[in-house]
Tab-separated table of C-alpha atoms in Angstrom:
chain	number	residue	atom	x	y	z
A	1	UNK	CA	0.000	0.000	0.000
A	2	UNK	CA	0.928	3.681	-0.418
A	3	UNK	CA	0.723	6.202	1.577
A	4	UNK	CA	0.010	9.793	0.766
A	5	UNK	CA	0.207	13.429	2.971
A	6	UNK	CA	-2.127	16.316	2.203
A	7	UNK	CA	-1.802	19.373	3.575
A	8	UNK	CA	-3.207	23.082	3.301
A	9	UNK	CA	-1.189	25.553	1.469
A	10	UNK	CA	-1.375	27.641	4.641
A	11	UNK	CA	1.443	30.354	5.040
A	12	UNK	CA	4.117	29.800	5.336
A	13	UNK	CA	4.804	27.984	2.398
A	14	UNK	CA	8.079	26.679	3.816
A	15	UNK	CA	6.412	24.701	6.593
A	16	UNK	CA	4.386	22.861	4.190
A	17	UNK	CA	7.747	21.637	1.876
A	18	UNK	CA	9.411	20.958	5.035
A	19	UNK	CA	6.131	18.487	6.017
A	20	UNK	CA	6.057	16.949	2.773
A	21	UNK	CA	10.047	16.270	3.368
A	22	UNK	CA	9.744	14.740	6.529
A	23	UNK	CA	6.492	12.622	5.262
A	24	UNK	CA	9.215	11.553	1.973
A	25	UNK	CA	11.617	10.728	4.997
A	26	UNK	CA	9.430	8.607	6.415
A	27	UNK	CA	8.112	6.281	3.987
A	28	UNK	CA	5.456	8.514	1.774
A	29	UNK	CA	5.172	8.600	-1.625
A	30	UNK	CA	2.404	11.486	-2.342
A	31	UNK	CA	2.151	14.341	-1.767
A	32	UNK	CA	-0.808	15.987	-2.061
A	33	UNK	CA	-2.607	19.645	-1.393
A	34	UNK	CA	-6.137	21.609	-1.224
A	35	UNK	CA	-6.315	23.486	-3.809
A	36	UNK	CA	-8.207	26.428	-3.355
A	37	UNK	CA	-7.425	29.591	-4.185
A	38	UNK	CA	-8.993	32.102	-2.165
A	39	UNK	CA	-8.584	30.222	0.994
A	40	UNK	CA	-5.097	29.104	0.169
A	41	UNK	CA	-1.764	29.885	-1.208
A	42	UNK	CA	-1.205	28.571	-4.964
A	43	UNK	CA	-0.527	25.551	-4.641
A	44	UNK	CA	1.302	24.848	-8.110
A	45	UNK	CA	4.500	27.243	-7.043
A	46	UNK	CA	4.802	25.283	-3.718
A	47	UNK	CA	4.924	22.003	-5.361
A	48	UNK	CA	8.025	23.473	-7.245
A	49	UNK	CA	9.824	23.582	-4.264
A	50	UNK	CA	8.270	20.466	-2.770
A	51	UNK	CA	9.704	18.749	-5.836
A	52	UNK	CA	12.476	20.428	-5.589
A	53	UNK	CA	13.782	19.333	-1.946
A	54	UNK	CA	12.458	16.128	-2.384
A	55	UNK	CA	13.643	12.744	-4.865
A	56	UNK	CA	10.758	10.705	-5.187
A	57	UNK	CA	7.889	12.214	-3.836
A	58	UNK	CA	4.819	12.621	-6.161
A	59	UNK	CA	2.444	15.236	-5.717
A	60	UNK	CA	-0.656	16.745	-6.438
A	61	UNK	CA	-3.660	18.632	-5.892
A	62	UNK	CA	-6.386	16.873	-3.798
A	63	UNK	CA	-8.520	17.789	-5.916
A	64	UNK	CA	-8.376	20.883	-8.008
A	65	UNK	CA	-11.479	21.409	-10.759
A	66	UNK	CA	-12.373	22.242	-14.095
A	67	UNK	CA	-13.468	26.185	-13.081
A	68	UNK	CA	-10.339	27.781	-12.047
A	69	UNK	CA	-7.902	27.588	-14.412
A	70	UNK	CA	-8.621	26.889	-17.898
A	71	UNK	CA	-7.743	23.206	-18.976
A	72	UNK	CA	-4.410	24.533	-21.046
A	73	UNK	CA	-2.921	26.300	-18.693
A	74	UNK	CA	-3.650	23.204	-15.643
A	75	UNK	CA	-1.744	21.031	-18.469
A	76	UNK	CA	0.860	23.323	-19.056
A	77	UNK	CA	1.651	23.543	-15.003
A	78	UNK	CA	1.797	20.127	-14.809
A	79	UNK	CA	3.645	19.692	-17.820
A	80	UNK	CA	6.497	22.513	-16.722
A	81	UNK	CA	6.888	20.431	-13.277
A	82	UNK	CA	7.068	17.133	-14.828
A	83	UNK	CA	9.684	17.974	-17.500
A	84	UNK	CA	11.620	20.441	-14.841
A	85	UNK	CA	11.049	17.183	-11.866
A	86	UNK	CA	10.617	14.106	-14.229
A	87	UNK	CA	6.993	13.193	-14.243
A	88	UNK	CA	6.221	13.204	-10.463
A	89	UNK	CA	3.296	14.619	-10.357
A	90	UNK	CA	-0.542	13.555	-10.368
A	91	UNK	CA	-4.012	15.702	-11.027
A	92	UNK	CA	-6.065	14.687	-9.091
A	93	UNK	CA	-9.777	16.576	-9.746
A	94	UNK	CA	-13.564	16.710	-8.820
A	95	UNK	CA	-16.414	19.298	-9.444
A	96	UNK	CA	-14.987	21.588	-6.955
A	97	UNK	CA	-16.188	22.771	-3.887
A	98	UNK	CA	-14.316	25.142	-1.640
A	99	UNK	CA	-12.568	26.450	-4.892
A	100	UNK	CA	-15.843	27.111	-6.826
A	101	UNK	CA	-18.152	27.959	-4.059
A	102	UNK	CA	-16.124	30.858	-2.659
A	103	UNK	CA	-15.780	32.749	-5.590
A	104	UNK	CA	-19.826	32.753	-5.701
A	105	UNK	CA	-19.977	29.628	-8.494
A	106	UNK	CA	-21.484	26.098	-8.427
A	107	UNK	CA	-19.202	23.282	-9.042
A	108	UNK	CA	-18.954	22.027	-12.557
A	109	UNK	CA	-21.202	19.165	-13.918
A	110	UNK	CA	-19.942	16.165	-14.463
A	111	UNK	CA	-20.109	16.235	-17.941
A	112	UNK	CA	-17.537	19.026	-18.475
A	113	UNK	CA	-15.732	17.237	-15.644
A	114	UNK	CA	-15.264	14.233	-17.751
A	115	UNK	CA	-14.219	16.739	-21.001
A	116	UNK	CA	-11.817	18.075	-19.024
A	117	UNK	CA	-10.285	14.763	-17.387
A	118	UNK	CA	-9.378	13.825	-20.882
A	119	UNK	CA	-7.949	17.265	-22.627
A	120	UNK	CA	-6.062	17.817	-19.529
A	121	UNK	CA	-4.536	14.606	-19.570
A	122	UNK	CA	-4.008	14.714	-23.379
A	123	UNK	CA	-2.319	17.925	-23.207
A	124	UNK	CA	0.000	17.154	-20.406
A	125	UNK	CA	1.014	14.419	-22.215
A	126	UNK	CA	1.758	15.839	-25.916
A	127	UNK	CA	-1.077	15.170	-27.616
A	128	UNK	CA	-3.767	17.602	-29.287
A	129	UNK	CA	-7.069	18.060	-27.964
A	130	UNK	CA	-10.210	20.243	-28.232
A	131	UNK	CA	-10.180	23.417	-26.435
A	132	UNK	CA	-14.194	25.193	-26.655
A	133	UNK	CA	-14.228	24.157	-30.071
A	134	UNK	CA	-10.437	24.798	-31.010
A	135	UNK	CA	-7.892	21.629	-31.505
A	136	UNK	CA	-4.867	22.894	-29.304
A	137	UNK	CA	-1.442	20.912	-28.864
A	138	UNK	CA	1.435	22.277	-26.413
A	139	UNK	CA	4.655	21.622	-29.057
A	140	UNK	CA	7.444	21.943	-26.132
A	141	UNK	CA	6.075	18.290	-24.269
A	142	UNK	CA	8.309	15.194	-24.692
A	143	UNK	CA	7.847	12.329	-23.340
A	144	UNK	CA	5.092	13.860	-20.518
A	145	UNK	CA	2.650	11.396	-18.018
A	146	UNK	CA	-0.486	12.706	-15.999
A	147	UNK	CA	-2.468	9.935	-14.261
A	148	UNK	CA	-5.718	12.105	-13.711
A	149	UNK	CA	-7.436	10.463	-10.610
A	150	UNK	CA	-11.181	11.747	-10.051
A	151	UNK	CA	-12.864	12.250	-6.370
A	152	UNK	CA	-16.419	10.768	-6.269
A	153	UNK	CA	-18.778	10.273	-3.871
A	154	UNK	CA	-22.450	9.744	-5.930
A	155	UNK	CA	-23.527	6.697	-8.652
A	156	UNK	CA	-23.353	9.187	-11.622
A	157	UNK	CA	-19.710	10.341	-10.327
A	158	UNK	CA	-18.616	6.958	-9.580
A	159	UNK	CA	-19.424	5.857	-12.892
A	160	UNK	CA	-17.760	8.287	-14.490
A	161	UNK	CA	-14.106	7.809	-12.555
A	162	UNK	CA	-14.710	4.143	-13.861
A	163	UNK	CA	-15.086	5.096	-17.581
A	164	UNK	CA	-12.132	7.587	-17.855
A	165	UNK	CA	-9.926	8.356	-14.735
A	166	UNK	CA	-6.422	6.581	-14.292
A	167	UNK	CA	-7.091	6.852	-10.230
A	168	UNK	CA	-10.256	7.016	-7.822
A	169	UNK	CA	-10.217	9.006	-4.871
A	170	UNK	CA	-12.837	8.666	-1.698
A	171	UNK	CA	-12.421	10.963	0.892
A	172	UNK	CA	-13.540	8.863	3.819
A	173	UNK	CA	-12.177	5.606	5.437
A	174	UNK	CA	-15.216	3.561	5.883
A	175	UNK	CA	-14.607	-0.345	4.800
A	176	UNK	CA	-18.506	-0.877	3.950
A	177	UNK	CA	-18.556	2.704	2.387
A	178	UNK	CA	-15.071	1.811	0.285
A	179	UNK	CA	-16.522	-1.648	-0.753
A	180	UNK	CA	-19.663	-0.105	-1.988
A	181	UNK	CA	-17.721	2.715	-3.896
A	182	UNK	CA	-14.927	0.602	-5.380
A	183	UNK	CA	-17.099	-2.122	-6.642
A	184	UNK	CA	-19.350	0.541	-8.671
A	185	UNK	CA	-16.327	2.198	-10.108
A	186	UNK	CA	-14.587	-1.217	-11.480
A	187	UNK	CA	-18.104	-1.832	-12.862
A	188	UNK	CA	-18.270	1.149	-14.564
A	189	UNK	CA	-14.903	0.585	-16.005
A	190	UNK	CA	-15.288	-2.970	-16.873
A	191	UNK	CA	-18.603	-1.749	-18.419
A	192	UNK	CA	-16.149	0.581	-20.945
A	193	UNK	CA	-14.179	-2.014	-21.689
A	194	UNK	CA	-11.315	-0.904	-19.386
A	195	UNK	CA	-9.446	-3.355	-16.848
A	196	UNK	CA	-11.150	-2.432	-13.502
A	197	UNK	CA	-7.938	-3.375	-11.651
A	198	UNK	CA	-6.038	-0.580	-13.793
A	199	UNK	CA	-7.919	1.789	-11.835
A	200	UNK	CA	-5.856	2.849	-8.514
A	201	UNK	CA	-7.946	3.319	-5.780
A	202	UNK	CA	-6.716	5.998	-3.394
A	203	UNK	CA	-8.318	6.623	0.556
A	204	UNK	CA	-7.899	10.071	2.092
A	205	UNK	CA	-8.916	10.675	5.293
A	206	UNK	CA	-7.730	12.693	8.965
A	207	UNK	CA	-5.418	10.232	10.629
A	208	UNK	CA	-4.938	10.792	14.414
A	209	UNK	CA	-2.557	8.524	16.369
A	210	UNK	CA	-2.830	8.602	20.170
A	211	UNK	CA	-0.573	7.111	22.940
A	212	UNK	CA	-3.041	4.947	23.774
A	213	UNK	CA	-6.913	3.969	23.718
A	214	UNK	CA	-8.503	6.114	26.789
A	215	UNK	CA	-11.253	7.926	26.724
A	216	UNK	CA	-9.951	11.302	26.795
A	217	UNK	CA	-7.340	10.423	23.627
A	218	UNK	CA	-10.250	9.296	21.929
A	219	UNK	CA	-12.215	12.189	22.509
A	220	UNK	CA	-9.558	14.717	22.151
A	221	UNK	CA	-8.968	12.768	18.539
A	222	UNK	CA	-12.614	13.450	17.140
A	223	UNK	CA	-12.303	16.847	17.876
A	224	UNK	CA	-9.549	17.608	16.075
A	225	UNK	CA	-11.171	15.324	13.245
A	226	UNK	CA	-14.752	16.678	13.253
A	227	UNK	CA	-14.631	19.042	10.543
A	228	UNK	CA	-13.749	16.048	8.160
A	229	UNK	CA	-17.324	15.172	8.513
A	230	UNK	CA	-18.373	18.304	7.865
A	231	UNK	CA	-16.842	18.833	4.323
A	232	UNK	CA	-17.806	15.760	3.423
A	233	UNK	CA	-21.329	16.275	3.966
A	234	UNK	CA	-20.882	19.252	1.748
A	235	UNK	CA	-20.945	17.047	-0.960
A	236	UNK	CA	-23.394	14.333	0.976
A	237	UNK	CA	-25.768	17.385	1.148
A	238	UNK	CA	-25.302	17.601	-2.882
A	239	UNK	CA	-26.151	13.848	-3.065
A	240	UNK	CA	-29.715	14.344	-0.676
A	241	UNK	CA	-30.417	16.938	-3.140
A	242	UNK	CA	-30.365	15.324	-6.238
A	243	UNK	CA	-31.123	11.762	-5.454
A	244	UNK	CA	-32.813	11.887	-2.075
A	245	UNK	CA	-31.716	10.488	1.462
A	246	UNK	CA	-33.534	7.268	0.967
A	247	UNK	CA	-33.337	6.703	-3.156
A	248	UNK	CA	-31.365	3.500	-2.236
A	249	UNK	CA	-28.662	4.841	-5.175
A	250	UNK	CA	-26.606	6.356	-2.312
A	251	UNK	CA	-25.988	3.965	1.295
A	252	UNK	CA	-27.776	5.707	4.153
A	253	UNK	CA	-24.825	4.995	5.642
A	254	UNK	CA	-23.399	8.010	3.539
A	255	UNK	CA	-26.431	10.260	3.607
A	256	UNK	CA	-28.292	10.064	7.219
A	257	UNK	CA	-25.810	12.575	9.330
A	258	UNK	CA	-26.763	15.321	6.898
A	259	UNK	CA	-30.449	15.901	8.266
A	260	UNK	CA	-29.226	18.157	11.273
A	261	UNK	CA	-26.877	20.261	8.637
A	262	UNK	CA	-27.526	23.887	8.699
A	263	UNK	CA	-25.501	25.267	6.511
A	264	UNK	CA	-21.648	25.802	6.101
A	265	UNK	CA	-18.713	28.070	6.368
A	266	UNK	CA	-16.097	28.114	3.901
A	267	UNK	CA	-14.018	30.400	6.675
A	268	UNK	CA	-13.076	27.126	8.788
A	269	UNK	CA	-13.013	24.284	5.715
A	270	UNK	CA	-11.246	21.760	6.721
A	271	UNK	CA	-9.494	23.064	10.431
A	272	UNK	CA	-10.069	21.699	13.732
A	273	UNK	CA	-12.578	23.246	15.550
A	274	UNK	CA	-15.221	24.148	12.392
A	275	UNK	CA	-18.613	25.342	13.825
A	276	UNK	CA	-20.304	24.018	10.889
A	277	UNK	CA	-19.646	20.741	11.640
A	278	UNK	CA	-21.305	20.514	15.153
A	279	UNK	CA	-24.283	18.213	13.331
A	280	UNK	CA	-21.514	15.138	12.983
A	281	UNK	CA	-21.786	12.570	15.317
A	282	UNK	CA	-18.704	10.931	17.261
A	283	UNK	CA	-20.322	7.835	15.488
A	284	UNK	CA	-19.479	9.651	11.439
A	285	UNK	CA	-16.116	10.735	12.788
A	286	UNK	CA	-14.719	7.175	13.775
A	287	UNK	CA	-16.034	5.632	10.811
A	288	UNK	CA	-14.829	8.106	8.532
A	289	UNK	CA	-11.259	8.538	10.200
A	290	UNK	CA	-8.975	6.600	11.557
A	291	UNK	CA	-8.119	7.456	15.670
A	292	UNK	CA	-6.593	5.995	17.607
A	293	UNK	CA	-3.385	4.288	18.486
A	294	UNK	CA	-1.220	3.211	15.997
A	295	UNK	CA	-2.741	-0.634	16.436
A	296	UNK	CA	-5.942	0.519	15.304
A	297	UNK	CA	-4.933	2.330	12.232
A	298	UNK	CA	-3.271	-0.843	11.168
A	299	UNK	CA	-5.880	-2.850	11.820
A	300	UNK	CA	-7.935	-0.252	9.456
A	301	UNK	CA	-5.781	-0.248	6.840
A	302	UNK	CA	-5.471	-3.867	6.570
A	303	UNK	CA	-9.151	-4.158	6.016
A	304	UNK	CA	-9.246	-1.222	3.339
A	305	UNK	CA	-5.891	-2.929	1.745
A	306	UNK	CA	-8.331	-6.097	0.956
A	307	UNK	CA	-11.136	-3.925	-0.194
A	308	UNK	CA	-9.000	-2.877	-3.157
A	309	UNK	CA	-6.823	0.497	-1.778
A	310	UNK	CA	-4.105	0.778	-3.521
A	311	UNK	CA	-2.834	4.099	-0.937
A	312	UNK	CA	-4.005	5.510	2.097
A	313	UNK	CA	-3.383	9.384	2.151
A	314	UNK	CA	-3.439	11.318	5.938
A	315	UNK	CA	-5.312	14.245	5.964
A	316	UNK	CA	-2.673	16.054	8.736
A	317	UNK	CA	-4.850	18.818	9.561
A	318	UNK	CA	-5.326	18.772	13.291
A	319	UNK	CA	-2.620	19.443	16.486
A	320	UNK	CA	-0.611	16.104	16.180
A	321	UNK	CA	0.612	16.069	12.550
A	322	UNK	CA	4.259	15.534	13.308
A	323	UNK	CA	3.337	12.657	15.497
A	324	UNK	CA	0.867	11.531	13.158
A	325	UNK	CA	4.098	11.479	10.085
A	326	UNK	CA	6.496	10.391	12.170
A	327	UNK	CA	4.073	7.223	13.601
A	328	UNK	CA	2.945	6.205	10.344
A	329	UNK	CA	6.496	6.490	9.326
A	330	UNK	CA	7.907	4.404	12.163
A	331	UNK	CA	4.737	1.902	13.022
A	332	UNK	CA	1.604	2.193	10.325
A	333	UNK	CA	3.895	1.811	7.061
A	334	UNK	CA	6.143	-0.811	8.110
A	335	UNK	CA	3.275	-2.955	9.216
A	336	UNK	CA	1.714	-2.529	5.791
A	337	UNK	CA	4.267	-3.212	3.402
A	338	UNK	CA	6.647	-5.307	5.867
């Protein structure tokens, strides 16, 4: 199994390359960023100098959109790192949320999402591709590779990482959610024609390691974790909306916690401590997350490993993500690919 790190693009920028060093030191391969802009600091001129202070580390945003850049100039940025680093870097995308909703727009349907998964991809890697109407090639790329993973949650979405995405993303760490997920992806791709196991399947949740089991750790853990829940039921709420809590296309599992939802603030998305997600239960944050001492996250993982995960990446947004690197690093990783 892999093992990713994603991080904010808070200031300063230096702290974040020095994270994403220490994660490379310790047995991570990805690294991987919000991408917002408003919120955030861009994240395409930090991953220059993650790149460039690390050897093998791949990163990438988690998830950027089709919205906020137009689809050249996303190819272009990932081309310039990739011939400057030597193809290390991944684009990984969604409809957008944080990005899009900030600036006062909706995300992007998921039929320009799917457009865009393939220009971007062809363009990165050399070859010509329609551009709102226009066939558009970028001369200077030799030899360029973008794996273009997509972050779904809903049937329609799922179906569509299946049919055209090199990579599948879920943000949450649920087994029976991730076996539900998974299987309709590989459907969808074995449906296109595609092999289903040529689709990497990539977990990303808040990972919390304690020094042990107690009470208190515990509930010190989901506090620092909560807000996960909350921006994922931004997109649960999205789901509700369109399909309905009890359509039975979407698990209740998934769709339940959103009832007491009232409403979110961008201000606090994705930081210990959100307001907005007071509605999720300590029930959403343990199945979502992993908490815990390092025992349990193993034991987690292990499951998820058999489910079809090809990497786990740790959301490190909380008061422990040092210990939380430096743990996986010395306990999680070696347990999982020992």
């Amino acid at each position: 199994m892999d093992f990713g790190l994603v991080l904010q693009t808070d200031p300063p920028a230096s702290r974040v390359v020095g994270l994403m060093r220490r994660a490379e030191r310790n047995g991570f391969r990805y690294g991987w960023t919000f991408d917002s802009a408003v919120l955030w600091q861009e994240p395409f001129v930090i991953y220059s100098r993650i790149l460039e202070h690390t050897t093998k580390l791949r990163v990438g945003p988690m998830v950027t959109n089709p919205g906020t850049r137009t689809w050249e100039v996303t190819a272009s940025t990932f081309a310039t790192l990739n011939d400057m680093y030597g193809n290390r870097t991944v684009c990984g995308i969604g409809r957008g949320d944080s990005a899009m909703r900030v600036a006062g727009r909706a995300p992007d349907t998921l039929a320009r999402l799917g457009e865009a998964i393939d220009v971007i991809r062809d363009l990165a890697e050399g070859r010509e591709a329609v551009v709102d109407g226009n066939p558009v090639r970028i001369p200077w790329i030799r030899d360029g590779k973008l794996p273009v993973w997509m972050a779904a949650y809903g049937p329609k979405a799922l179906a569509l990482a299946g049919r055209k995405a090199d990579g599948f993303i879920l943000q949450l760490a649920d087994p029976f959610l991730t076996e539900w997920m998974v299987k309709a992806v590989r459907d969808a791709a074995e449906r296109a024609g595609r092999d289903p196991g040529a689709v990497t399947v990539c977990v990303a949740a808040p990972a919390y390691v304690t020094a042990d089991g107690s009470p208190g750790a515990l509930a010190h853990a989901r506090e620092q974790c909560r807000w996960f829940g909350g921006m994922v039921g931004n997109h649960v709420a999205d789901l509700v909306s369109r399909y309905g809590e009890r359509s039975g296309l979407v698990p209740e599992a998934l769709t339940a916690y959103v009832k007491d939802r009232q409403g979110y603030d961008y201000s606090h998305h994705g930081r210990a401590g959100n307001p907005s997600a007071d509605f999720v239960p300590d029930e959403i944050v343990d199945r979502f997350c992993l908490l815990g001492p390092a025992g349990a996250h193993i034991d987690r993982l292990r499951r998820l490993r058999d489910l079809g995960v090809d990497q786990f990446a740790v959301y490190a947004m909380h008061d422990a993500e040092e210990t939380a690197i430096d743990a996986y690093g010395s306990e999680v990783i070696p347990a999982l690919n020992g």
